[in-house]
Short mmCIF file of C-alpha atoms in Angstrom, two decimals:
data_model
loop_
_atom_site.label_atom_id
_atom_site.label_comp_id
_atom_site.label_asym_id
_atom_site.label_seq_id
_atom_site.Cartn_x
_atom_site.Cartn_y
_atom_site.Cartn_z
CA UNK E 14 224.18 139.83 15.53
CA UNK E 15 221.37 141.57 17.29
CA UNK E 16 220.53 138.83 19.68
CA UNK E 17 224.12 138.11 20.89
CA UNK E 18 224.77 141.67 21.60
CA UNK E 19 221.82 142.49 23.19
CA UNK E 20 222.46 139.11 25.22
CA UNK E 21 225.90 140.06 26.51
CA UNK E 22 224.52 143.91 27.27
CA UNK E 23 221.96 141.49 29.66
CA UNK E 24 225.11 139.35 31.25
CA UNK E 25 226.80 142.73 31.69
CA UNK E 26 224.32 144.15 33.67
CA UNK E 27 223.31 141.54 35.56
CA UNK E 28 226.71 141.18 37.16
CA UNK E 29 226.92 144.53 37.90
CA UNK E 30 223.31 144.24 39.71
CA UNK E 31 224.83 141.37 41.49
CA UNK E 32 228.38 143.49 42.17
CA UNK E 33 225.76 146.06 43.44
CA UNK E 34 224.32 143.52 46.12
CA UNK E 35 226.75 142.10 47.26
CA UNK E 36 228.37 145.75 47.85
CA UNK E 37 224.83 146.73 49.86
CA UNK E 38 225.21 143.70 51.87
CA UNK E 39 229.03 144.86 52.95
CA UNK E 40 228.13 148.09 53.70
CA UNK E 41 224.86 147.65 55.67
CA UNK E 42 226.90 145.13 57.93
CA UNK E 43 229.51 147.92 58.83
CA UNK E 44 226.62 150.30 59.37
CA UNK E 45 224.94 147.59 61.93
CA UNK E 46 228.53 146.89 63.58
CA UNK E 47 229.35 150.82 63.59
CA UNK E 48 226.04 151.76 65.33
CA UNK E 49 226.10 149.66 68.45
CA UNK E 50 229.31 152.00 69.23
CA UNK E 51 229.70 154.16 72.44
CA UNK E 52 230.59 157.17 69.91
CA UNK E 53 227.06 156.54 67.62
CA UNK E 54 224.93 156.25 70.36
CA UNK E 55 225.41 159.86 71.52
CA UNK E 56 225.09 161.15 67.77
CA UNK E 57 221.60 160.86 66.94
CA UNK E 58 219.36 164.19 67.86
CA UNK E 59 216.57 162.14 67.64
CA UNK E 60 216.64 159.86 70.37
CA UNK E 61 213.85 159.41 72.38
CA UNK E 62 214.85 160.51 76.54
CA UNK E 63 214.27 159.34 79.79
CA UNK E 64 213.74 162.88 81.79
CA UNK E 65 216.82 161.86 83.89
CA UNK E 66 219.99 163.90 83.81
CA UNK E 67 223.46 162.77 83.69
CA UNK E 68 225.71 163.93 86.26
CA UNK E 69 228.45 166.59 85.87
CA UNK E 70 228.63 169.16 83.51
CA UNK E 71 229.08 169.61 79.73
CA UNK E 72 232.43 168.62 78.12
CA UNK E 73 234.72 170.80 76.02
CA UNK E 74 234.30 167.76 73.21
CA UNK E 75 230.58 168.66 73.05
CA UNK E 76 230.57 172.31 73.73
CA UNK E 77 230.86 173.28 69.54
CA UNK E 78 229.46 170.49 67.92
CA UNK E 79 226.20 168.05 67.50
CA UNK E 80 226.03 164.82 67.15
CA UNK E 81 226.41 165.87 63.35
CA UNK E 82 230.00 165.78 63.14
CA UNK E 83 231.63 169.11 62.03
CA UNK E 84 228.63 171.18 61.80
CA UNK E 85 228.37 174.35 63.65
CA UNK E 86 225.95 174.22 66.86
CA UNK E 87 225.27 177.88 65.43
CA UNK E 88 223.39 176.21 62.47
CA UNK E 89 223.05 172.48 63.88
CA UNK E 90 221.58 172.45 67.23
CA UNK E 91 218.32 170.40 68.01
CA UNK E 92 215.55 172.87 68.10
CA UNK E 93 212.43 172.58 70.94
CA UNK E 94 209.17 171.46 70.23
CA UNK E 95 206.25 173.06 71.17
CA UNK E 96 205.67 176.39 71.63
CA UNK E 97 207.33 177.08 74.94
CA UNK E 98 204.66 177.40 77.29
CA UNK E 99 205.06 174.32 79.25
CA UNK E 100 206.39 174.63 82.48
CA UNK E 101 207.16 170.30 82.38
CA UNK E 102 208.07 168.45 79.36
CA UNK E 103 209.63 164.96 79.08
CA UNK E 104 210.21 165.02 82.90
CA UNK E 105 212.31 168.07 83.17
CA UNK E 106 210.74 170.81 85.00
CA UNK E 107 211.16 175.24 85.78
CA UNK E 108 211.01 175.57 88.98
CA UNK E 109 211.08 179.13 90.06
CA UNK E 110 212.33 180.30 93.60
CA UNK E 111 211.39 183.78 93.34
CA UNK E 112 208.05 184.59 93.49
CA UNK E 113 207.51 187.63 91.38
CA UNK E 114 210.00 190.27 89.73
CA UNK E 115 210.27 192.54 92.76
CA UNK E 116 213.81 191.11 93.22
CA UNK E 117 217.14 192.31 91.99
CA UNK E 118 218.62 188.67 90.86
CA UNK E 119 216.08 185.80 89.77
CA UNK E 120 216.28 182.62 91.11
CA UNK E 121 214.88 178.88 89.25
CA UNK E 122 215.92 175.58 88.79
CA UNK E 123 215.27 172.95 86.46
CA UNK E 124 214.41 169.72 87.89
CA UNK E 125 214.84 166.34 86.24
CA UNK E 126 211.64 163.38 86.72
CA UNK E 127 212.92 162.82 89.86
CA UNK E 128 212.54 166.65 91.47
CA UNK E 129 216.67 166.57 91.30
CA UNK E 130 218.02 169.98 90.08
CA UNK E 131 219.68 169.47 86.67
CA UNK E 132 223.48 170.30 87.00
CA UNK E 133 224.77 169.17 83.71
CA UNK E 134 223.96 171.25 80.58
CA UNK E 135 225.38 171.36 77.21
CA UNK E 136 226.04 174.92 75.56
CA UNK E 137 223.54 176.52 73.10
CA UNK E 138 225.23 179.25 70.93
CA UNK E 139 227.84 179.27 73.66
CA UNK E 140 225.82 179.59 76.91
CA UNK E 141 224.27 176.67 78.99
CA UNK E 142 221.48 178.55 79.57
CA UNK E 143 219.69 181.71 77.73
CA UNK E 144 216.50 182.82 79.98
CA UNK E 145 213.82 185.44 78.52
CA UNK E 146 211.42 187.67 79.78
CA UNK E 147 208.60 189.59 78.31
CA UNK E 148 205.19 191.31 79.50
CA UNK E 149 201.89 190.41 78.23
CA UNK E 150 201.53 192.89 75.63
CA UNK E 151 205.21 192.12 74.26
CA UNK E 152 207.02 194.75 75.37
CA UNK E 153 209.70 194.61 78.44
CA UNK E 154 212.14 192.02 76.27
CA UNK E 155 215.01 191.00 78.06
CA UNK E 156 217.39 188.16 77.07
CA UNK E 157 219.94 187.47 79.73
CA UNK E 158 222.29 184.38 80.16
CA UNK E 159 221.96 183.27 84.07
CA UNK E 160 225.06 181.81 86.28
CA UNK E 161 224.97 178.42 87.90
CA UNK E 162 225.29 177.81 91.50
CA UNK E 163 227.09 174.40 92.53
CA UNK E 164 223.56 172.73 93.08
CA UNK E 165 222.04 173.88 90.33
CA UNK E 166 220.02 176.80 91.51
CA UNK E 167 220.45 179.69 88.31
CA UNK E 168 220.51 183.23 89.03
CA UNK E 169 219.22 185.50 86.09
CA UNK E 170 220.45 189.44 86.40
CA UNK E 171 217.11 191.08 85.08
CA UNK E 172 217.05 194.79 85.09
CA UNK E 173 214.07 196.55 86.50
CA UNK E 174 210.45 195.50 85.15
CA UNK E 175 207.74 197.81 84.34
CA UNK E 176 204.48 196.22 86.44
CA UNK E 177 202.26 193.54 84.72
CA UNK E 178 201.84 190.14 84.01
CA UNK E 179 205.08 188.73 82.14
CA UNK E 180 206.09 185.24 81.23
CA UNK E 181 209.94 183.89 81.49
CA UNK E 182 211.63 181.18 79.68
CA UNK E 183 214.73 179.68 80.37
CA UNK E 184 215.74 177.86 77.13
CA UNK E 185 218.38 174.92 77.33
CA UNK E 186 220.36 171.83 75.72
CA UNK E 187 220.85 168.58 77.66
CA UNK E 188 221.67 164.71 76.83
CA UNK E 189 218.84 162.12 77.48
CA UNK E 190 219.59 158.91 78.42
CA UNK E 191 221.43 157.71 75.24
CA UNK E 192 223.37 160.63 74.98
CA UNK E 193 221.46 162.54 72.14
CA UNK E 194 221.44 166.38 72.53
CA UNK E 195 217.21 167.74 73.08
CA UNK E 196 216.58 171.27 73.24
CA UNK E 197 213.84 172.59 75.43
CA UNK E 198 211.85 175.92 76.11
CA UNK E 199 209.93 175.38 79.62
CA UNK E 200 208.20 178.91 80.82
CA UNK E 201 205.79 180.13 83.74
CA UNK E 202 204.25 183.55 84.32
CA UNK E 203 205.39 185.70 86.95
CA UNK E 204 204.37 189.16 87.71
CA UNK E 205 205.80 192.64 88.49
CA UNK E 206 203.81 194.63 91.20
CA UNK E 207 202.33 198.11 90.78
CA UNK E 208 199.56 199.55 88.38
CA UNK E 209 200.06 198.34 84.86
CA UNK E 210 199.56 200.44 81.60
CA UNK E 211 198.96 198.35 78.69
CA UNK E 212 200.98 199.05 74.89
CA UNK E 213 199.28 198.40 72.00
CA UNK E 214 201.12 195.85 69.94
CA UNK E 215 202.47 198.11 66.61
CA UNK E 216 201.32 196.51 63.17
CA UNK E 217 203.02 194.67 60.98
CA UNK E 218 205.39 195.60 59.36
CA UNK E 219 208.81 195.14 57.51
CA UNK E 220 211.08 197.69 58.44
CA UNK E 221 211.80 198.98 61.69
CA UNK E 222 214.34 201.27 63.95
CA UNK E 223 216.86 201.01 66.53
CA UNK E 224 219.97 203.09 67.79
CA UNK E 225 220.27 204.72 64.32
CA UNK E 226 220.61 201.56 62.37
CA UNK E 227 217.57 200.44 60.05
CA UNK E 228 216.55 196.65 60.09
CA UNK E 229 214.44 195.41 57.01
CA UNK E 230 212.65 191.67 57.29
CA UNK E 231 211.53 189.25 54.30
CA UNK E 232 209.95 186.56 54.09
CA UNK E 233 206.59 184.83 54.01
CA UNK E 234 205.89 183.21 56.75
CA UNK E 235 203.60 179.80 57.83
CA UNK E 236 202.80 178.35 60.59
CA UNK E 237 204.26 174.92 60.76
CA UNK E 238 205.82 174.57 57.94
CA UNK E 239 210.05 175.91 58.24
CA UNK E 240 210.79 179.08 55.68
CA UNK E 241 213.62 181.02 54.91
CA UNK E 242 213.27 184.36 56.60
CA UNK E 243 216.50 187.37 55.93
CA UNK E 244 217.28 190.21 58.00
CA UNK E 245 218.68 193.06 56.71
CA UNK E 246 220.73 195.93 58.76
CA UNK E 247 221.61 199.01 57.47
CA UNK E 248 222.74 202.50 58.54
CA UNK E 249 221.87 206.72 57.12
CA UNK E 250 220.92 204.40 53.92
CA UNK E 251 224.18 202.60 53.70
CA UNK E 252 224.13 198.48 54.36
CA UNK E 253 225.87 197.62 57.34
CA UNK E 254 228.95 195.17 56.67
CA UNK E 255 231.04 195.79 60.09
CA UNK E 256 228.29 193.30 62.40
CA UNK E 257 230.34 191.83 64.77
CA UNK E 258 229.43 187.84 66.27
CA UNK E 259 227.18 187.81 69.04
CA UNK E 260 226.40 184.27 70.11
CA UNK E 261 228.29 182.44 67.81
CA UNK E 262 226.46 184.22 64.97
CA UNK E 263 225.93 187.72 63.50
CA UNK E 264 222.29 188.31 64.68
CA UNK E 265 220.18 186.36 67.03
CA UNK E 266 216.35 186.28 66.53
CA UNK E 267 213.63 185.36 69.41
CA UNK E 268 209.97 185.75 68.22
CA UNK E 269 206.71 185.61 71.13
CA UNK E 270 203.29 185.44 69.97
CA UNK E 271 200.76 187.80 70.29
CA UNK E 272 197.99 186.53 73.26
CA UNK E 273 199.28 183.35 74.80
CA UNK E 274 202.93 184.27 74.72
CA UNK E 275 204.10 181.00 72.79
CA UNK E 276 207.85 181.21 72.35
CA UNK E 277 209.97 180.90 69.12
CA UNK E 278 213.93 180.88 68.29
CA UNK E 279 214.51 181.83 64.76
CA UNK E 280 218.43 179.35 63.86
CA UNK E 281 220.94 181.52 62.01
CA UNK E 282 222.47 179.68 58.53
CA UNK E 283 226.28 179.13 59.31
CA UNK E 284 227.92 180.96 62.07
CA UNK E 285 230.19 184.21 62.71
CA UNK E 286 233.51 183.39 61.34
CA UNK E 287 235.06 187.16 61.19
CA UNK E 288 234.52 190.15 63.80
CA UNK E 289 233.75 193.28 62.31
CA UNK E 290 232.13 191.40 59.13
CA UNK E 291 228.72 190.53 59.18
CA UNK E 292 225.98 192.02 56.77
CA UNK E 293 224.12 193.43 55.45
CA UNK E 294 221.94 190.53 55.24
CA UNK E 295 221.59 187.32 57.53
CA UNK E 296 219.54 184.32 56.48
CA UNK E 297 217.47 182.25 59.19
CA UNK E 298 215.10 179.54 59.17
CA UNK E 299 211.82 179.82 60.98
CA UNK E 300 209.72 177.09 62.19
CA UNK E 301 206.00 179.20 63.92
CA UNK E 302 204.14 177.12 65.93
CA UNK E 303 201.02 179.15 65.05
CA UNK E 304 199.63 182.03 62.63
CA UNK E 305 199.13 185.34 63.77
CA UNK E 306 201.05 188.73 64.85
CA UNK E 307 204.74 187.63 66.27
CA UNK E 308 206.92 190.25 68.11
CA UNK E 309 210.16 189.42 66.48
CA UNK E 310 213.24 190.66 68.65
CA UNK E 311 216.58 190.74 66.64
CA UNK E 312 219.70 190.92 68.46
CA UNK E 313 222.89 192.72 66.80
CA UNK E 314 226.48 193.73 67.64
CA UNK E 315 228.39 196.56 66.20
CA UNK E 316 231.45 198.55 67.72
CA UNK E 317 230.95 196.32 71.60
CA UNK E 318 227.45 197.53 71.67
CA UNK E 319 224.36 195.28 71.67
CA UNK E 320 221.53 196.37 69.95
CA UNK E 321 217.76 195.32 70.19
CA UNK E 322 215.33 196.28 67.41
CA UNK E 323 211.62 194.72 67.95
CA UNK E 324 209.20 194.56 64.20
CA UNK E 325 205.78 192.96 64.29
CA UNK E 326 205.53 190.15 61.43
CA UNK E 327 202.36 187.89 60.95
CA UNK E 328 202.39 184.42 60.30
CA UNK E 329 199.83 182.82 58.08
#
C-alpha cells in the first residue's frame, strides 16, 4: 500500500512540474513578444544612452511618472551617478555663459555630444531643471529652478553672493536614445569677486534651527551603501503636522561634501498627497558617494513660506 501511494504522490507531482513548464514557456514568450514594443522600450531606467537628445520638449504623459508604471517620480525617479562634479558625462555637457556671479540672472546651457543645446527635458519633482549653488566652505546655499529660453539657453535668478570660490550644479532628467529616463548632476566652479572671509564648517550634529522651527536628523550613515535617513520638524517643542508639499513632497534634502564639493540628493519615500499635512517625520533614502562631514540642506514649507535649515552629518 506504501509503494502505490507513494508512486501516485510521484505521478502527481511530476505533472504538475510539467504543468509548471509548459506555463514558463507561455509566459516567457509573451514577455519576449511584449518587450520589442514601442511602449517597453521607453520603460527601462536602465538603458544604456547615446549623449544625443531628442527634439522637443517633455510630454504631459511623462511629466508624473517613470518608466515604472504608477509610481510617483517623487519616490521613483532615476537618481545620478557620481558625485556631481563633472562638468561632461555621457556626452551631455554645462556650459556656462556667464563668467562669474557678478551678474543679476545666470546664464548656461547644456549641450548634447554634438555641442547642440539640449531643448527637451523631462520634469524632476516638477521642474525641468533644479540648479544649485554653494561657496567653498558650504555656506551661500541657494536652490533655484531656472527658465528656458527657446534655444535652450537657461537663466537661473540667484540672489546676491557673498565673494569666494563657489561651485553650481544644474541637476536634470532626460531620455537617451531608447527612451529610458537618466538623471544627471554636471557642475563647474565659478567665483564671486571681492575679499572672501572663510566660515568654519559647524560640527556634527543632529539637531539644528531655523525660523523658529526645530529639525532633528537620524540615521547612520555609509558611504556607498543606500540607508534610511528621517527628518524630523518640530515647533516651541510641539511636532509639526501642518508641512505643506514643496516639490511634489513634504521636505526636499540636498547634501555637499565637505572639501571637493561632491553633490548629493537625498529621494523622499512617497510623495505629498495633502497640503497642510506633512510631519512630523519624513523618511528618505540616502545613497553618499563618500565618508566624511556633509552639509545637509533641508527644504520645508509651512503657511506659503519656504524654509532652509542647514545640520552637519558625517558619513562613515
Amino acid at each position: 500500500m506504501f509503494f502505490i501511494m507513494h508512486v501516485s504522490s510521484i505521478s502527481r507531482r511530476l505533472r504538475a512540474a510539467a504543468l509548471t513548464a509548459l506555463l514558463g514557456l507561455a509566459l516567457a514568450a509573451c514577455t519576449s513578444t511584449t518587450a520589442t514594443t514601442p511602449a517597453a522600450s521607453g520603460s527601462s531606467g536602465m538603458a544604456g544612452g547615446s549623449g544625443m537628445s531628442p527634439a522637443g520638449t517633455s510630454s504631459a504623459a511623462s511629466s508624473g511618472m517613470t518608466g515604472m508604471t504608477g509610481m510617483a517620480m517623487s519616490s521613483a525617479d532615476p537618481m545620478p551617478s557620481g558625485g556631481g562634479l563633472a562638468k561632461t558625462q555621457d556626452g551631455y555637457t554645462l556650459k556656462l555663459l556667464s563668467g562669474s556671479l557678478n551678474t543679476a540672472a545666470f546664464r548656461f546651457e547644456i549641450l548634447d555630444s554634438m555641442g547642440m543645446a539640449v531643448t527637451a527635458f523631462e520634469p524632476d519633482q516638477t521642474k525641468l531643471m533644479h540648479f544649485y549653488l554653494v561657496r567653498s566652505d558650504l555656506t551661500g546655499y541657494q536652490h533655484v529652478h531656472p527658465s528656458m529660453a527657446a534655444g535652450g539657453v537657461w537663466t537661473a535668478p540667484l540672489a546676491t553672493s557673498a565673494p569666494g570660490s563657489y561651485r553650481v550644479y544644474a541637476s536634470f532628467i532626460v531620455k537617451d536614445s531608447g527612451g529610458a529616463l537618466k538623471a544627471y548632476v554636471l557642475s563647474a566652479p565659478v567665483s564671486m569677486s571681492g575679499s572672501a572671509t572663510t566660515t568654519a564648517l559647524p560640527a556634527a550634529a543632529t539637531s539644528t534651527s531655523v525660523d523658529g522651527y526645530t529639525v532633528t536628523v537620524d540615521g547612520t550613515l555609509m558611504a556607498g551603501m543606500t540607508r534610511t535617513f528621517t527628518v524630523s520638524v518640530s515647533k516651541n517643542g510641539q511636532p509639526v503636522h501642518d508641512l505643506q508639499p514643496y516639490l511634489e513632497t513634504y521636505a526636499h534634502l540636498t547634501a555637499i561634501h565637505q572639501g571637493d564639493l561632491a553633490f548629493a540628493h537625498l529621494h523622499p519615500e512617497g510623495a505629498a498627497a495633502t497640503a497642510d499635512a506633512g510631519g512630523p517625520t519624513l523618511t528618505f533614502q540616502t545613497a553618499m558617494p563618500e565618508s566624511g562631514n556633509w552639509r545637509v540642506f533641508i527644504q520645508f514649507r509651512t503657511a506659503g513660506v519656504l524654509h532652509t535649515a542647514a545640520i552637519t552629518v558625517s558619513v562613515s
